[in-house]
Amino acid sequence: MSYERPNIQRMTGYTPGEQPRARDVVKLNTNENPYPPAAAVMDALRALDGEALRRYPSPTAATFRERAAALHGLTPEHVVATNGGDELLRLAITTFVEPGRPIGMAEPSYSLYPVLAAVHGSPVERVALDEHWQPPADFAERMNRAGVNLTFLVNPHAPSGTLLPPARIDAIAGALQGVLLVDEAYVDFTEPSEGHDVVSLVHDHDNLLILRTLSKGYSLAGLRFGYGLGDPGLISPIAGKTRDSYSVDAVAERLAAVALEQRAEAAESWNAVRHERERLRTALAERGLTAPVSATNFLLVHVPEGYGGGAAALHGALRERGIFVRHFDQPRLRECLRISIGTPEQHDALLAAMDEIASA
Ligand SMILES: *Cc1c(COP(=O)(O)O)cnc(C)c1O
């Protein structure tokens, strides 16, 4: 006897990347930042006293909202704090999508989106990305025609790493009848000289909701802290109605506020990641494994059939050597491995293992 709702019974849950218990592995499979959190964040953690835990946290994460607003040149009413960026995705669905109505997304993209849609009992309106991993010109039109009230767009794109310019986001937000959630989980790794800025568009589009997370850029995936930015009319029902009371705990809020203050230190890791990303991309290309230019902390690497038996076989052979990368068994991704950017030492170990496997 199952007590599940029928759509829960039918659906498959999210498949997270493997989190091996052993610490001496080379872990390049879940896009964690290879560098530690800022020193001041660890100091703040050690300085926490029992009093901070005895009391309930701020129900609105007020301190964090103020800090984030200052960082982005917005007001606290433009900001909502969430339990990881993932919670914002779920809250956007709960807040903006009538159960059973479609949710829009580009294909391929973050594999959690369709899972959250299934939980909500909503069908997915999928629009395939073109050969450059960009949405087609009629992307918004097709969402409108399908009656979509919430569309997810991950930018920089996962899992390809490619970046869509703000002008495209501007046009899509302007053309959509519903809400556009731009998932900027990896935006910290974009080239600073590009001046990539989508946040300022919230003043032009009252349907633009931006997701940020401290998991990748700030090396705090274990803390579970993310936030949303948008027009107060979009943020207010999330912050004041659909969000759980105290979804962000006192420890997380305090450390997240410190992390934003220490942005300059985190930015050093972004620099190091960008540098290593290009070194790895070049080294892989020399071996005949190509990846699109990435604005993120990972590469989507195409593995020719003749190299180590192809992507799936290479994934398995690397795993046997304690090197974890990600393989997605789905169209357009099957021939690829997604490799998170690690330290120079981790990349040396990866390349040595690959050479060994390829020459076997
Ligand atoms: C990591 C990630 C998120 C958010 O992750 P959290 O750890 O929940 O903050 C959102 N979207 C994409 C595409 C991601 O890779």
Short mmCIF file of C-alpha atoms and ligand atoms in Angstrom, two decimals:
data_model
loop_
_atom_site.label_atom_id
_atom_site.label_comp_id
_atom_site.label_asym_id
_atom_site.label_seq_id
_atom_site.Cartn_x
_atom_site.Cartn_y
_atom_site.Cartn_z
CA MET A 1 0.00 0.00 0.00
CA SER A 2 1.45 3.33 -1.03
CA TYR A 3 0.24 6.58 0.49
CA GLU A 4 2.04 8.80 -2.00
CA ARG A 5 0.21 11.20 -4.28
CA PRO A 6 0.02 9.59 -7.74
CA ASN A 7 2.45 12.08 -9.30
CA ILE A 8 5.00 11.46 -6.53
CA GLN A 9 4.65 7.72 -7.04
CA ARG A 10 5.25 8.11 -10.79
CA MET A 11 8.22 10.47 -10.61
CA THR A 12 11.93 9.81 -10.16
CA GLY A 13 13.87 11.82 -7.59
CA TYR A 14 16.89 14.00 -8.23
CA THR A 15 20.16 12.13 -8.74
CA PRO A 16 22.86 14.07 -6.93
CA GLY A 17 26.53 13.71 -7.81
CA GLU A 18 28.29 11.09 -5.77
CA GLN A 19 29.67 12.28 -2.40
CA PRO A 20 32.33 9.67 -1.58
CA ARG A 21 33.12 9.36 2.12
CA ALA A 22 36.84 8.98 1.52
CA ARG A 23 38.64 12.33 1.62
CA ASP A 24 41.68 11.39 -0.43
CA VAL A 25 39.80 11.25 -3.74
CA VAL A 26 40.01 13.79 -6.54
CA LYS A 27 36.48 15.12 -6.48
CA LEU A 28 35.57 17.00 -9.65
CA ASN A 29 31.95 15.91 -9.96
CA THR A 30 29.69 18.43 -8.17
CA ASN A 31 31.19 21.84 -9.01
CA GLU A 32 32.30 22.60 -5.48
CA ASN A 33 34.89 25.36 -5.16
CA PRO A 34 38.28 23.66 -4.58
CA TYR A 35 39.41 26.43 -2.23
CA PRO A 36 38.32 26.91 1.42
CA PRO A 37 35.81 29.54 2.58
CA ALA A 38 37.22 32.96 3.57
CA ALA A 39 39.19 32.95 6.84
CA ALA A 40 36.76 35.40 8.47
CA VAL A 41 33.87 33.01 7.76
CA MET A 42 35.65 30.24 9.67
CA ASP A 43 36.43 32.72 12.49
CA ALA A 44 32.75 33.66 12.68
CA LEU A 45 31.84 29.98 12.88
CA ARG A 46 34.25 29.42 15.77
CA ALA A 47 32.97 32.55 17.54
CA LEU A 48 29.35 31.35 17.62
CA ASP A 49 28.00 30.93 21.12
CA GLY A 50 25.10 28.94 22.52
CA GLU A 51 22.99 32.05 22.70
CA ALA A 52 22.95 32.29 18.92
CA LEU A 53 21.48 28.78 18.82
CA ARG A 54 19.10 29.05 21.77
CA ARG A 55 17.03 31.73 20.03
CA TYR A 56 15.14 31.57 16.76
CA PRO A 57 16.94 33.28 13.90
CA SER A 58 15.69 36.43 12.21
CA PRO A 59 12.58 35.26 10.33
CA THR A 60 13.52 37.37 7.30
CA ALA A 61 17.33 37.00 7.52
CA ALA A 62 17.36 40.79 7.91
CA THR A 63 21.12 41.27 8.27
CA PHE A 64 21.87 39.22 5.20
CA ARG A 65 19.25 41.01 3.14
CA GLU A 66 20.79 44.36 4.02
CA ARG A 67 24.28 43.17 3.10
CA ALA A 68 23.15 41.65 -0.17
CA ALA A 69 21.16 44.76 -1.04
CA ALA A 70 24.23 46.94 -0.43
CA LEU A 71 26.41 44.64 -2.54
CA HIS A 72 24.01 44.70 -5.49
CA GLY A 73 22.91 48.33 -5.25
CA LEU A 74 19.33 47.34 -4.37
CA THR A 75 17.07 47.57 -1.32
CA PRO A 76 16.41 44.74 1.16
CA GLU A 77 12.93 44.47 -0.42
CA HIS A 78 14.66 43.25 -3.60
CA VAL A 79 16.27 40.32 -1.72
CA VAL A 80 15.04 37.03 -0.29
CA ALA A 81 17.33 34.58 1.54
CA THR A 82 16.80 30.87 1.00
CA ASN A 83 18.05 27.50 2.17
CA GLY A 84 20.38 27.03 -0.78
CA GLY A 85 19.55 28.28 -4.24
CA ASP A 86 17.56 25.09 -4.65
CA GLU A 87 14.94 26.30 -2.19
CA LEU A 88 14.38 29.42 -4.30
CA LEU A 89 13.62 27.21 -7.30
CA ARG A 90 10.99 25.35 -5.34
CA LEU A 91 9.57 28.58 -3.89
CA ALA A 92 9.32 30.16 -7.33
CA ILE A 93 7.22 27.20 -8.46
CA THR A 94 5.02 27.29 -5.36
CA THR A 95 4.53 31.04 -5.67
CA PHE A 96 4.03 31.49 -9.42
CA VAL A 97 2.75 28.22 -10.90
CA GLU A 98 -0.78 26.94 -10.58
CA PRO A 99 -0.45 23.18 -9.84
CA GLY A 100 -0.76 21.24 -13.08
CA ARG A 101 0.20 24.23 -15.27
CA PRO A 102 3.40 23.97 -17.34
CA ILE A 103 6.86 25.15 -16.30
CA GLY A 104 9.27 26.29 -19.00
CA MET A 105 12.92 25.35 -19.35
CA ALA A 106 15.66 25.04 -21.91
CA GLU A 107 16.97 21.58 -22.73
CA PRO A 108 19.41 20.46 -21.53
CA SER A 109 19.81 22.30 -18.24
CA TYR A 110 19.93 21.71 -14.47
CA SER A 111 18.44 18.27 -13.84
CA LEU A 112 16.68 19.42 -10.66
CA TYR A 113 14.19 21.60 -12.58
CA PRO A 114 12.06 18.76 -14.01
CA VAL A 115 12.12 16.99 -10.64
CA LEU A 116 10.65 20.05 -8.91
CA ALA A 117 8.06 20.36 -11.68
CA ALA A 118 7.06 16.72 -11.17
CA VAL A 119 6.68 17.27 -7.42
CA HIS A 120 4.30 20.14 -8.22
CA GLY A 121 2.36 17.99 -10.69
CA SER A 122 3.33 20.31 -13.52
CA PRO A 123 4.26 19.27 -17.05
CA VAL A 124 7.50 20.65 -18.46
CA GLU A 125 7.62 22.83 -21.58
CA ARG A 126 11.06 22.06 -23.02
CA VAL A 127 12.72 24.12 -25.71
CA ALA A 128 15.94 22.66 -27.12
CA LEU A 129 19.04 24.85 -27.12
CA ASP A 130 20.79 25.36 -30.46
CA GLU A 131 24.19 23.93 -31.36
CA HIS A 132 25.89 26.77 -29.45
CA TRP A 133 23.83 25.98 -26.33
CA GLN A 134 21.76 29.15 -26.83
CA PRO A 135 17.97 29.46 -26.68
CA PRO A 136 16.36 29.83 -30.12
CA ALA A 137 15.05 33.24 -31.22
CA ASP A 138 11.43 32.23 -30.54
CA PHE A 139 12.15 30.91 -27.02
CA ALA A 140 9.87 33.37 -25.18
CA GLU A 141 7.14 33.12 -27.80
CA ARG A 142 7.00 29.35 -27.42
CA MET A 143 6.72 29.66 -23.65
CA ASN A 144 3.92 32.21 -24.03
CA ARG A 145 2.07 30.01 -26.50
CA ALA A 146 2.26 27.07 -24.07
CA GLY A 147 0.77 29.23 -21.30
CA VAL A 148 3.92 29.06 -19.17
CA ASN A 149 3.97 31.38 -16.16
CA LEU A 150 7.48 30.49 -14.93
CA THR A 151 10.53 29.83 -17.09
CA PHE A 152 13.94 28.68 -15.83
CA LEU A 153 17.06 29.78 -17.62
CA VAL A 154 20.48 28.91 -16.21
CA ASN A 155 23.15 31.46 -17.15
CA PRO A 156 26.07 30.86 -17.35
CA HIS A 157 24.58 27.67 -18.69
CA ALA A 158 24.87 24.34 -16.94
CA PRO A 159 26.09 21.90 -18.02
CA SER A 160 27.79 23.54 -21.04
CA GLY A 161 29.39 26.49 -19.20
CA THR A 162 28.47 28.95 -21.96
CA LEU A 163 27.35 32.51 -21.24
CA LEU A 164 24.35 34.33 -22.68
CA PRO A 165 24.86 38.13 -22.84
CA PRO A 166 22.61 40.38 -20.70
CA ALA A 167 21.01 41.78 -23.88
CA ARG A 168 19.52 38.33 -24.60
CA ILE A 169 18.19 38.06 -21.03
CA ASP A 170 16.76 41.56 -21.38
CA ALA A 171 14.94 40.58 -24.59
CA ILE A 172 13.63 37.28 -23.21
CA ALA A 173 12.38 38.88 -19.99
CA GLY A 174 10.68 41.59 -22.04
CA ALA A 175 8.97 39.08 -24.33
CA LEU A 176 7.80 36.60 -21.67
CA GLN A 177 4.29 36.89 -20.28
CA GLY A 178 5.30 35.07 -17.11
CA VAL A 179 8.21 35.12 -14.67
CA LEU A 180 11.77 34.53 -15.89
CA LEU A 181 14.03 32.93 -13.28
CA VAL A 182 17.66 33.41 -14.30
CA ASP A 183 19.71 30.89 -12.37
CA GLU A 184 23.08 32.57 -11.81
CA ALA A 185 24.60 29.82 -9.67
CA TYR A 186 27.91 30.17 -11.55
CA VAL A 187 27.98 33.89 -12.36
CA ASP A 188 30.86 34.57 -9.94
CA PHE A 189 33.22 32.78 -12.31
CA THR A 190 32.55 35.00 -15.33
CA GLU A 191 35.45 37.14 -16.57
CA PRO A 192 35.34 40.45 -14.61
CA SER A 193 36.47 42.33 -17.73
CA GLU A 194 33.25 41.27 -19.42
CA GLY A 195 31.26 43.28 -16.87
CA HIS A 196 28.44 40.75 -17.14
CA ASP A 197 25.49 42.30 -15.28
CA VAL A 198 21.94 41.00 -15.25
CA VAL A 199 21.05 42.27 -11.77
CA SER A 200 20.55 45.87 -12.95
CA LEU A 201 17.82 44.58 -15.30
CA VAL A 202 15.51 44.01 -12.32
CA HIS A 203 14.67 47.71 -12.54
CA ASP A 204 13.42 47.23 -16.11
CA HIS A 205 11.55 43.94 -15.70
CA ASP A 206 9.13 43.24 -12.87
CA ASN A 207 9.09 39.56 -13.96
CA LEU A 208 12.84 38.95 -13.61
CA LEU A 209 13.93 36.79 -10.66
CA ILE A 210 17.65 36.10 -10.24
CA LEU A 211 19.03 33.16 -8.29
CA ARG A 212 22.36 33.43 -6.50
CA THR A 213 24.09 30.92 -4.26
CA LEU A 214 27.02 30.87 -1.86
CA SER A 215 27.63 27.19 -2.67
CA LYS A 216 29.96 27.62 -5.62
CA GLY A 217 31.56 31.09 -5.60
CA TYR A 218 31.93 31.33 -1.82
CA SER A 219 32.97 27.72 -1.13
CA LEU A 220 29.95 27.15 1.12
CA ALA A 221 28.02 24.28 -0.48
CA GLY A 222 27.73 22.62 2.92
CA LEU A 223 26.13 25.69 4.51
CA ARG A 224 23.04 25.66 2.23
CA PHE A 225 22.57 29.33 1.54
CA GLY A 226 21.23 31.07 -1.53
CA TYR A 227 19.19 34.15 -2.35
CA GLY A 228 16.87 35.69 -4.87
CA LEU A 229 16.97 39.18 -6.37
CA GLY A 230 14.06 40.84 -8.11
CA ASP A 231 11.40 43.51 -8.14
CA PRO A 232 9.84 43.88 -4.66
CA GLY A 233 6.51 42.81 -6.16
CA LEU A 234 8.10 39.49 -7.10
CA ILE A 235 10.12 39.04 -3.89
CA SER A 236 7.44 39.99 -1.38
CA PRO A 237 5.11 36.96 -1.82
CA ILE A 238 8.13 34.64 -1.56
CA ALA A 239 9.69 36.38 1.45
CA GLY A 240 6.39 36.95 3.22
CA LYS A 241 4.11 34.04 2.29
CA THR A 242 5.48 30.91 0.64
CA ARG A 243 8.90 30.74 2.32
CA ASP A 244 9.03 28.57 5.45
CA SER A 245 9.33 30.41 8.72
CA TYR A 246 13.05 30.23 9.59
CA SER A 247 14.11 28.35 6.44
CA VAL A 248 17.54 29.93 6.87
CA ASP A 249 19.15 29.01 10.18
CA ALA A 250 21.05 31.35 12.48
CA VAL A 251 24.47 29.85 11.72
CA ALA A 252 23.95 30.00 7.98
CA GLU A 253 22.70 33.57 8.02
CA ARG A 254 25.58 34.84 10.11
CA LEU A 255 28.24 33.09 8.03
CA ALA A 256 26.61 34.10 4.76
CA ALA A 257 26.61 37.76 5.79
CA VAL A 258 30.31 37.52 6.64
CA ALA A 259 31.02 35.73 3.36
CA LEU A 260 29.54 38.58 1.33
CA GLU A 261 31.68 41.04 3.27
CA GLN A 262 34.73 38.96 2.40
CA ARG A 263 33.86 38.89 -1.28
CA ALA A 264 37.36 40.06 -2.26
CA GLU A 265 38.88 36.95 -0.72
CA ALA A 266 36.39 34.69 -2.51
CA ALA A 267 37.21 36.54 -5.72
CA GLU A 268 40.80 35.32 -5.46
CA SER A 269 39.47 31.77 -5.75
CA TRP A 270 37.42 32.82 -8.81
CA ASN A 271 40.62 34.07 -10.41
CA ALA A 272 42.46 30.86 -9.63
CA VAL A 273 39.56 28.81 -10.99
CA ARG A 274 39.48 30.80 -14.25
CA HIS A 275 43.21 30.35 -14.67
CA GLU A 276 43.07 26.59 -14.06
CA ARG A 277 39.98 26.30 -16.25
CA GLU A 278 41.93 27.58 -19.24
CA ARG A 279 44.97 25.44 -18.48
CA LEU A 280 42.79 22.31 -18.26
CA ARG A 281 40.85 23.24 -21.38
CA THR A 282 44.09 23.58 -23.35
CA ALA A 283 45.56 20.35 -21.94
CA LEU A 284 42.40 18.43 -22.84
CA ALA A 285 42.27 19.94 -26.33
CA GLU A 286 45.83 18.71 -26.91
CA ARG A 287 44.46 15.22 -26.25
CA GLY A 288 41.60 15.69 -28.73
CA LEU A 289 38.99 16.36 -26.03
CA THR A 290 37.22 19.64 -26.70
CA ALA A 291 35.01 21.80 -24.48
CA PRO A 292 33.05 24.99 -25.19
CA VAL A 293 34.46 28.21 -23.73
CA SER A 294 33.25 28.18 -20.13
CA ALA A 295 32.24 31.08 -17.87
CA THR A 296 31.81 28.70 -14.92
CA ASN A 297 33.86 26.43 -12.67
CA PHE A 298 33.43 23.39 -14.90
CA LEU A 299 34.01 22.21 -18.44
CA LEU A 300 31.72 20.09 -20.58
CA VAL A 301 34.27 17.91 -22.27
CA HIS A 302 33.51 15.94 -25.42
CA VAL A 303 35.14 12.50 -25.31
CA PRO A 304 35.66 10.85 -28.72
CA GLU A 305 34.61 7.21 -28.96
CA GLY A 306 38.24 6.23 -29.51
CA TYR A 307 39.48 7.87 -26.29
CA GLY A 308 39.35 5.52 -23.31
CA GLY A 309 36.30 3.82 -24.83
CA GLY A 310 34.19 7.00 -24.82
CA ALA A 311 32.69 9.17 -22.07
CA ALA A 312 30.87 6.52 -20.01
CA ALA A 313 33.83 4.12 -20.00
CA LEU A 314 36.29 6.90 -19.18
CA HIS A 315 34.06 8.01 -16.31
CA GLY A 316 34.15 4.48 -14.88
CA ALA A 317 37.90 4.05 -15.35
CA LEU A 318 38.60 7.38 -13.65
CA ARG A 319 36.33 6.46 -10.79
CA GLU A 320 38.30 3.23 -10.24
CA ARG A 321 41.37 5.45 -9.81
CA GLY A 322 39.63 7.63 -7.22
CA ILE A 323 38.88 10.46 -9.64
CA PHE A 324 35.25 11.56 -9.71
CA VAL A 325 33.78 13.47 -12.65
CA ARG A 326 30.15 13.65 -13.83
CA HIS A 327 28.51 11.76 -16.66
CA PHE A 328 24.89 12.41 -17.70
CA ASP A 329 23.23 9.60 -19.61
CA GLN A 330 20.97 11.82 -21.72
CA PRO A 331 20.81 13.18 -25.27
CA ARG A 332 23.60 15.63 -26.21
CA LEU A 333 25.45 14.89 -22.96
CA ARG A 334 26.06 11.16 -23.29
CA GLU A 335 29.33 11.69 -25.21
CA CYS A 336 30.58 14.22 -22.67
CA LEU A 337 31.99 14.44 -19.17
CA ARG A 338 31.36 17.44 -16.96
CA ILE A 339 34.56 18.15 -15.09
CA SER A 340 34.58 20.61 -12.19
CA ILE A 341 37.57 22.92 -11.99
CA GLY A 342 39.88 21.86 -9.18
CA THR A 343 43.37 22.72 -8.01
CA PRO A 344 46.45 22.43 -10.28
CA GLU A 345 47.42 19.25 -8.40
CA GLN A 346 44.00 17.69 -8.94
CA HIS A 347 44.18 18.47 -12.65
CA ASP A 348 47.65 16.96 -12.90
CA ALA A 349 46.29 13.78 -11.30
CA LEU A 350 43.31 13.80 -13.67
CA LEU A 351 45.46 14.25 -16.77
CA ALA A 352 47.94 11.56 -15.68
CA ALA A 353 45.10 9.11 -15.06
CA MET A 354 43.54 9.94 -18.42
CA ASP A 355 46.82 9.39 -20.25
CA GLU A 356 47.21 6.06 -18.50
CA ILE A 357 43.67 4.98 -19.40
CA ALA A 358 43.96 6.17 -23.02
CA SER A 359 47.21 4.31 -23.59
CA ALA A 360 46.03 1.07 -22.00
C1 LIG B 1 24.48 24.54 -7.58
C2 LIG B 1 23.32 25.01 -8.40
C3 LIG B 1 22.22 25.69 -7.85
C4 LIG B 1 22.01 25.98 -6.41
O1 LIG B 1 22.64 25.15 -5.55
P1 LIG B 1 22.49 25.33 -3.97
O2 LIG B 1 23.64 24.55 -3.44
O3 LIG B 1 21.16 24.80 -3.59
O4 LIG B 1 22.61 26.79 -3.69
C5 LIG B 1 21.24 26.13 -8.70
N1 LIG B 1 21.32 25.94 -10.01
C6 LIG B 1 22.35 25.30 -10.58
C7 LIG B 1 22.38 25.13 -12.05
C8 LIG B 1 23.38 24.80 -9.79
O5 LIG B 1 24.38 24.15 -10.36
#
